[in-house]
Short mmCIF file of C-alpha atoms in Angstrom, two decimals:
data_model
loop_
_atom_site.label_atom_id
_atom_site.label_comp_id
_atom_site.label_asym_id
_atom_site.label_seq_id
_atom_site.Cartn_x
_atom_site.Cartn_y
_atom_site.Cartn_z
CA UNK A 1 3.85 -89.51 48.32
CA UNK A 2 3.06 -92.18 45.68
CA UNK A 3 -0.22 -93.85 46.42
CA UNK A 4 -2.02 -97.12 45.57
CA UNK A 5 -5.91 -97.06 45.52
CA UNK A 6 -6.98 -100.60 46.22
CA UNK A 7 -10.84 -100.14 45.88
CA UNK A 8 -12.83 -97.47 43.63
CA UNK A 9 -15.94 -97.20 45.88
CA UNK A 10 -17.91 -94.34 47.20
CA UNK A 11 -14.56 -93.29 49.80
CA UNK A 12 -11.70 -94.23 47.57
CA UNK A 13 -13.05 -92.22 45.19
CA UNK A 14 -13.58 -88.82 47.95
CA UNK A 15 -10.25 -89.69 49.64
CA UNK A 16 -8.39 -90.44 46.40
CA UNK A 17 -9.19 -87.32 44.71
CA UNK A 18 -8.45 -85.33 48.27
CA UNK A 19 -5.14 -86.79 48.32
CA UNK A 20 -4.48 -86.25 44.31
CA UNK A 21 -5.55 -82.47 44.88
CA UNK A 22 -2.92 -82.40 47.88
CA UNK A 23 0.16 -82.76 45.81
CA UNK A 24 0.37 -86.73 46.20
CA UNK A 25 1.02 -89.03 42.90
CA UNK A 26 -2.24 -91.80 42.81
CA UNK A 27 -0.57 -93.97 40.41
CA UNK A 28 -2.91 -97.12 40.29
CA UNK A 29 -6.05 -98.22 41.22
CA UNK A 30 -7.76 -101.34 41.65
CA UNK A 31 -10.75 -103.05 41.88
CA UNK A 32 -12.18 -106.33 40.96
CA UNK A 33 -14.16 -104.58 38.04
CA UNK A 34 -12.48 -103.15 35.11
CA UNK A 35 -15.19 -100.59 34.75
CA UNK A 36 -15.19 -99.20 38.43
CA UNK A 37 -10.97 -99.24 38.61
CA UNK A 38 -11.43 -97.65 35.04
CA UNK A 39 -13.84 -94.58 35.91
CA UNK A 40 -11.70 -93.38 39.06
CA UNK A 41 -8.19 -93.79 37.26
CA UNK A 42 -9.70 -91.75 34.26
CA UNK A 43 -10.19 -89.10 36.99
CA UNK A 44 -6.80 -89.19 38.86
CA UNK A 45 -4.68 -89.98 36.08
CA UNK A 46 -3.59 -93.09 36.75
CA UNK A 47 -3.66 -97.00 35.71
CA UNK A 48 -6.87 -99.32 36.63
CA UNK A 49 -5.89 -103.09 37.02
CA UNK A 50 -9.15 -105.22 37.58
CA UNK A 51 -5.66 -108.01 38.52
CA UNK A 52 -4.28 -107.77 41.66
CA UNK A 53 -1.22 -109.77 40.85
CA UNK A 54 -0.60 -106.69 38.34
CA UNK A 55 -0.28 -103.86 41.01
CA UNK A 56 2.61 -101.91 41.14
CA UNK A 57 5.05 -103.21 44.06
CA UNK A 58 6.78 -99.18 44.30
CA UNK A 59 3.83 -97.47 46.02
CA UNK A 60 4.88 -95.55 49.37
CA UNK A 61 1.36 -96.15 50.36
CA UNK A 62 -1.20 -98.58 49.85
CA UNK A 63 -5.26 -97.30 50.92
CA UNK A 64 -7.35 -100.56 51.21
CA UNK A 65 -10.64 -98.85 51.08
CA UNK A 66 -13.14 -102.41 50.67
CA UNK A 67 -16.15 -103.60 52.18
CA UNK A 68 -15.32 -105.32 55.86
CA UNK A 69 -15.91 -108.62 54.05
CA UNK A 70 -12.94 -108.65 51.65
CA UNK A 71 -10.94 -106.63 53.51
CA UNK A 72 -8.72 -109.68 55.71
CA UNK A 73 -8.98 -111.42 52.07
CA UNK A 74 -6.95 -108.68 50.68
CA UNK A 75 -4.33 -107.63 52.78
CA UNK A 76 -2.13 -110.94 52.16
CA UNK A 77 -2.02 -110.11 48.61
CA UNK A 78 -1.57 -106.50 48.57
CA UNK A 79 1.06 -106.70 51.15
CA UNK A 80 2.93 -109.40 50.35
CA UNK A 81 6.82 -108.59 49.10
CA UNK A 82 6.00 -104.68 49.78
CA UNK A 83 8.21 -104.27 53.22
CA UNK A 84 9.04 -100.63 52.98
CA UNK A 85 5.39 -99.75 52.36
CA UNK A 86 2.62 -98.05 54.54
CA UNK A 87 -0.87 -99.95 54.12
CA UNK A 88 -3.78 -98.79 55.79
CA UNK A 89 -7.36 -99.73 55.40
CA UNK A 90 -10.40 -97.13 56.29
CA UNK A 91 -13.06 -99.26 57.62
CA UNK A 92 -14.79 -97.66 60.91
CA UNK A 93 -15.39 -101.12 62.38
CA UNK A 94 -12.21 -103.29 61.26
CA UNK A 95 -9.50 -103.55 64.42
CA UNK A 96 -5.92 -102.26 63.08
CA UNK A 97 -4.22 -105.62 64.12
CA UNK A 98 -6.14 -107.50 60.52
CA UNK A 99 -2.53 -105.93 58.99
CA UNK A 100 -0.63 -107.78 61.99
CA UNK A 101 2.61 -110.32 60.46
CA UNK A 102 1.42 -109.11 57.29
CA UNK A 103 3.38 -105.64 56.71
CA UNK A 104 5.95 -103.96 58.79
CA UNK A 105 4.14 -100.55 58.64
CA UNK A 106 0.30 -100.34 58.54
CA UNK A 107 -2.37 -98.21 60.16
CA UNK A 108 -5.86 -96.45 59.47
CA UNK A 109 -7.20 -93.89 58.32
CA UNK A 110 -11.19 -93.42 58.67
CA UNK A 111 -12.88 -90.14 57.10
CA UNK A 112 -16.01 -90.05 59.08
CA UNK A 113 -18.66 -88.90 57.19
CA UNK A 114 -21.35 -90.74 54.33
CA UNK A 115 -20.12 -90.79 50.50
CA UNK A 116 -21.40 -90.67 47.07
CA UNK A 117 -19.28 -90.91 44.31
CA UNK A 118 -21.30 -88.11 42.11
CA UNK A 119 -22.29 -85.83 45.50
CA UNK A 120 -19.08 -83.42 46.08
CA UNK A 121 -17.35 -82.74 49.65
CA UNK A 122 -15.71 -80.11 51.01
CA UNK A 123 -12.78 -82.57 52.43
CA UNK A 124 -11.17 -80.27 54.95
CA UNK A 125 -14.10 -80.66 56.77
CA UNK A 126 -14.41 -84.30 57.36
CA UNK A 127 -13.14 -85.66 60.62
CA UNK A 128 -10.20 -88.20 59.81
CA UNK A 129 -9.63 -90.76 62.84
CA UNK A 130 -6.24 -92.25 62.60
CA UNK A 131 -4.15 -95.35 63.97
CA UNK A 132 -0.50 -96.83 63.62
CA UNK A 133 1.57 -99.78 63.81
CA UNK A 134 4.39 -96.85 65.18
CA UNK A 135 5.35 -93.65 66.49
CA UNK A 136 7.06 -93.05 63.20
CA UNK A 137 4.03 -94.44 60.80
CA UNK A 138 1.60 -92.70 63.23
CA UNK A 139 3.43 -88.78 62.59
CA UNK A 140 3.75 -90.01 58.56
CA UNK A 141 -0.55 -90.62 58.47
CA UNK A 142 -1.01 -87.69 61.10
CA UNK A 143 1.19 -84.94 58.17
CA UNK A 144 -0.91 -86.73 55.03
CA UNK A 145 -4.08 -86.29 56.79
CA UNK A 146 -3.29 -83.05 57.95
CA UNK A 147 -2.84 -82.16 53.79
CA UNK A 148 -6.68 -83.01 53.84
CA UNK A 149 -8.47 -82.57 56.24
CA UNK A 150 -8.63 -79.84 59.70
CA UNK A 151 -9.48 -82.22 61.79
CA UNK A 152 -7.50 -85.30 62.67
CA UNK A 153 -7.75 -87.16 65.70
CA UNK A 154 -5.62 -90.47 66.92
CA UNK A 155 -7.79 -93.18 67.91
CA UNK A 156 -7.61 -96.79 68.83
CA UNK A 157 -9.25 -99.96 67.30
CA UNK A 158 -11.45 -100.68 70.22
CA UNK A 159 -12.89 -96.50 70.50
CA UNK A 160 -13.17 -96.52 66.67
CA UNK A 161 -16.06 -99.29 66.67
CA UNK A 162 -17.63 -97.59 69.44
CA UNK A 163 -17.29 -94.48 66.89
CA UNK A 164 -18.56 -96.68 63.71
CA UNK A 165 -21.51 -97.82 65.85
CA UNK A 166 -22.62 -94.24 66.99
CA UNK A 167 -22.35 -93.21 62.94
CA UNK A 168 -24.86 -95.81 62.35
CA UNK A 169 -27.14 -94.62 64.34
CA UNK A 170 -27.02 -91.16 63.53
CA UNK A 171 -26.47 -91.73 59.60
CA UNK A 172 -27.46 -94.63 58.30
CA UNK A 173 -30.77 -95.02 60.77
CA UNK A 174 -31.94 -91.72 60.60
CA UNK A 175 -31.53 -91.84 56.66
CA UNK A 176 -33.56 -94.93 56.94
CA UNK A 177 -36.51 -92.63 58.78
CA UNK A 178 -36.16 -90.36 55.90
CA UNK A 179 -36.90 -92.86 53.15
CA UNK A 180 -39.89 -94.55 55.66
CA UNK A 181 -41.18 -90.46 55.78
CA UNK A 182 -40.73 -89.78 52.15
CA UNK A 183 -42.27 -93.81 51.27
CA UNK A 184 -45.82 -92.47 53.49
CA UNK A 185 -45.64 -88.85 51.65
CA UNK A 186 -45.60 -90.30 48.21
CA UNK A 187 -48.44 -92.60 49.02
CA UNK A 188 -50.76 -89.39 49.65
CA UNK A 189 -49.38 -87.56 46.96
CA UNK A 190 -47.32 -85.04 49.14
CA UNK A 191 -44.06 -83.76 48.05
CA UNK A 192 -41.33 -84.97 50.82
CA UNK A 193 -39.40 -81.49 49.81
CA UNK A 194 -41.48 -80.30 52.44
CA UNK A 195 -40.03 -82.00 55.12
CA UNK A 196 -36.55 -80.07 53.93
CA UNK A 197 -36.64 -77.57 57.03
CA UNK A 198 -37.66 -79.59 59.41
CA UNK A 199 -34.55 -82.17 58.54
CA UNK A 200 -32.60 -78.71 58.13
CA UNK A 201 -33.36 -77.65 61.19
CA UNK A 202 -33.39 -80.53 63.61
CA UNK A 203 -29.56 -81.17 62.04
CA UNK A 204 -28.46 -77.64 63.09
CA UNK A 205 -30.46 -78.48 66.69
CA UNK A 206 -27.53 -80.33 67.67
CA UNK A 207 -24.93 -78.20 66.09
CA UNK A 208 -26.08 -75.94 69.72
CA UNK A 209 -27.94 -77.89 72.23
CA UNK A 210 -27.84 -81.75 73.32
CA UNK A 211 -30.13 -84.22 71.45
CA UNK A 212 -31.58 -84.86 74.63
CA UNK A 213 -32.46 -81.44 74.86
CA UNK A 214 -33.59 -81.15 71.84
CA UNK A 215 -36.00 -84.07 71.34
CA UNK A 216 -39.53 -83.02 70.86
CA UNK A 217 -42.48 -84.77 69.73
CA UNK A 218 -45.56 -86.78 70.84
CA UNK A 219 -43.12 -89.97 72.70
CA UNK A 220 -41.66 -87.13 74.86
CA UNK A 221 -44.98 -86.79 76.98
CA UNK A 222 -45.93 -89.77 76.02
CA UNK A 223 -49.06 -88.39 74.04
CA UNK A 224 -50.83 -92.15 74.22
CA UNK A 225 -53.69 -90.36 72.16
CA UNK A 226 -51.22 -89.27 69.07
CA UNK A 227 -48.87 -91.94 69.14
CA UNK A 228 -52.30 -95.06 69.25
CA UNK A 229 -53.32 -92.39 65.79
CA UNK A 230 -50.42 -92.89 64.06
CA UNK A 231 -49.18 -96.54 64.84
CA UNK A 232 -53.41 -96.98 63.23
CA UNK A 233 -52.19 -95.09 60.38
CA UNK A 234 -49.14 -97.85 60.28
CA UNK A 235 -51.29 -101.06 60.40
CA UNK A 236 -50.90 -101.74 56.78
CA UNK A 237 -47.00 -101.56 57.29
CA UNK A 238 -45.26 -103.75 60.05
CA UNK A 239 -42.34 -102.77 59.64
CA UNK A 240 -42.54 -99.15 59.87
CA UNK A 241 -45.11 -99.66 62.92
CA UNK A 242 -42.64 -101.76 64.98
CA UNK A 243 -39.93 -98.40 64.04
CA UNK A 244 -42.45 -96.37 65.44
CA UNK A 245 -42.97 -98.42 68.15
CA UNK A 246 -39.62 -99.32 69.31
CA UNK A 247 -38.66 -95.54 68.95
CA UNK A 248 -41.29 -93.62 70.59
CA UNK A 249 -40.53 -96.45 73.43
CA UNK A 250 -37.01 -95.83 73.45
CA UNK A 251 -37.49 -91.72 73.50
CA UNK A 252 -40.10 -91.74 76.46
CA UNK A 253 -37.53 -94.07 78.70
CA UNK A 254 -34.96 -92.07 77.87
CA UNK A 255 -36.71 -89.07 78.99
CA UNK A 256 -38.02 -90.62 82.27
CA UNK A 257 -34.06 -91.42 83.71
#
């Protein structure tokens, strides 16, 4: 299949070289920097346009892998005169229908998981959550994805945000805890490398039990004599004593239902 990147972020760059190393032709990719559309086509092979007006109009499939914001901003011009194409965008929280009177054939394809462009992936293992205009589109996405990835699962628009949202929480917030742990280790001069097995091992927790089950921790018993210590210890930082706060809160109620 001949693809068109439109985007050379963090997932373009993941799911571009997946689908390169799969047998499919990337020939283009775009982005609205010459230097970012540049450094991924020097690694798939391909041409970088930083002009949208110059991509190729051949492609059997168009990604659109942008931030939310740009996304409805794009599809007119990437789909416009392309009728026989497949476009698909990967955003976890954007509805299918943003493609809707703009291309006969669209869908999505979302790769659940957190990307750096410089951090490698094992693809295959990624979770890709899919979505079509079509039967027919639907079976095309569901053989491509299969090329990539073990595990592919339909799903609509409205689960998918419901999907996005729970990623959040268990990505992007729990990454934040890491950097507020790792911000109160450096300030006493203790190396946050030592946290490594307890992150390592609360991760595989949950590989096995519930997280319910496997929450531990002062806010569990509702220690009032730990957690009063440590929101003290916090007094100098707001913010990180209203996380503390708000979470230890959240833990105990969950635990008394």
């Amino acid at each position: 299949m001949k693809v068109s990147l439109i985007g050379a972020g963090n997932l373009a760059t993941h799911l571009g070289k997946a689908l390169a190393d799969a047998g499919n032709i990337i020939e283009q990719v775009y982005s609205r920097t010459m230097q970012s559309a540049a450094r991924l086509a020097s690694l798939l092979g391909c041409e970088a346009h930083d002009d949208i007006n110059k991509i190729k109009m051949n492609s059997d499939l168009y990604v659109l892998s942008v931030s939310d914001d740009v996304l409805p901003e794009l599809v007119p011009l990437v789909c416009n005169d392309r009728c026989d194409s497949i476009f698909i965008h990967t955003a976890g929280s954007i509805p299918i229908d943003v493609f809707r009177g703009y291309a006969n054939r669209y869908g999505v394809i979302y790769p659940m998981q957190t990307f750096s462009k410089d951090k490698s992936l094992y693809f295959r293992e990624i979770p890709c959550f899919i979505e079509a205009s079509d039967d027919d589109t639907l079976r095309v996405l569901q053989t491509l994805c299969r090329e990539i990835s073990d595990k592919v699962i339909p799903l609509s628009s409205e689960d998918r945000k419901y999907l996005h949202l729970a990623a959040v929480f268990a990505s992007n917030f729990v990454n934040h805890c890491y950097n507020v742990a790792a911000h109160i280790t450096r300030q006493h001069n203790i190396p946050f490398e030592y946290m490594y097995p307890l992150i390592d091992e609360v991760a595989l927790k949950v590989h096995g039990m519930s997280p319910y089950d496997a929450q531990t921790g002062p806010a569990v018993r509702n220690d009032r004599n730990v957690i009063d210590k440590h929101l003290a210890l916090l007094s100098d930082k707001p913010e990180f004593m209203a996380i503390y706060d708000i979470m230890s809160k959240g833990i105990y109620e969950i635990r008394k239902k």
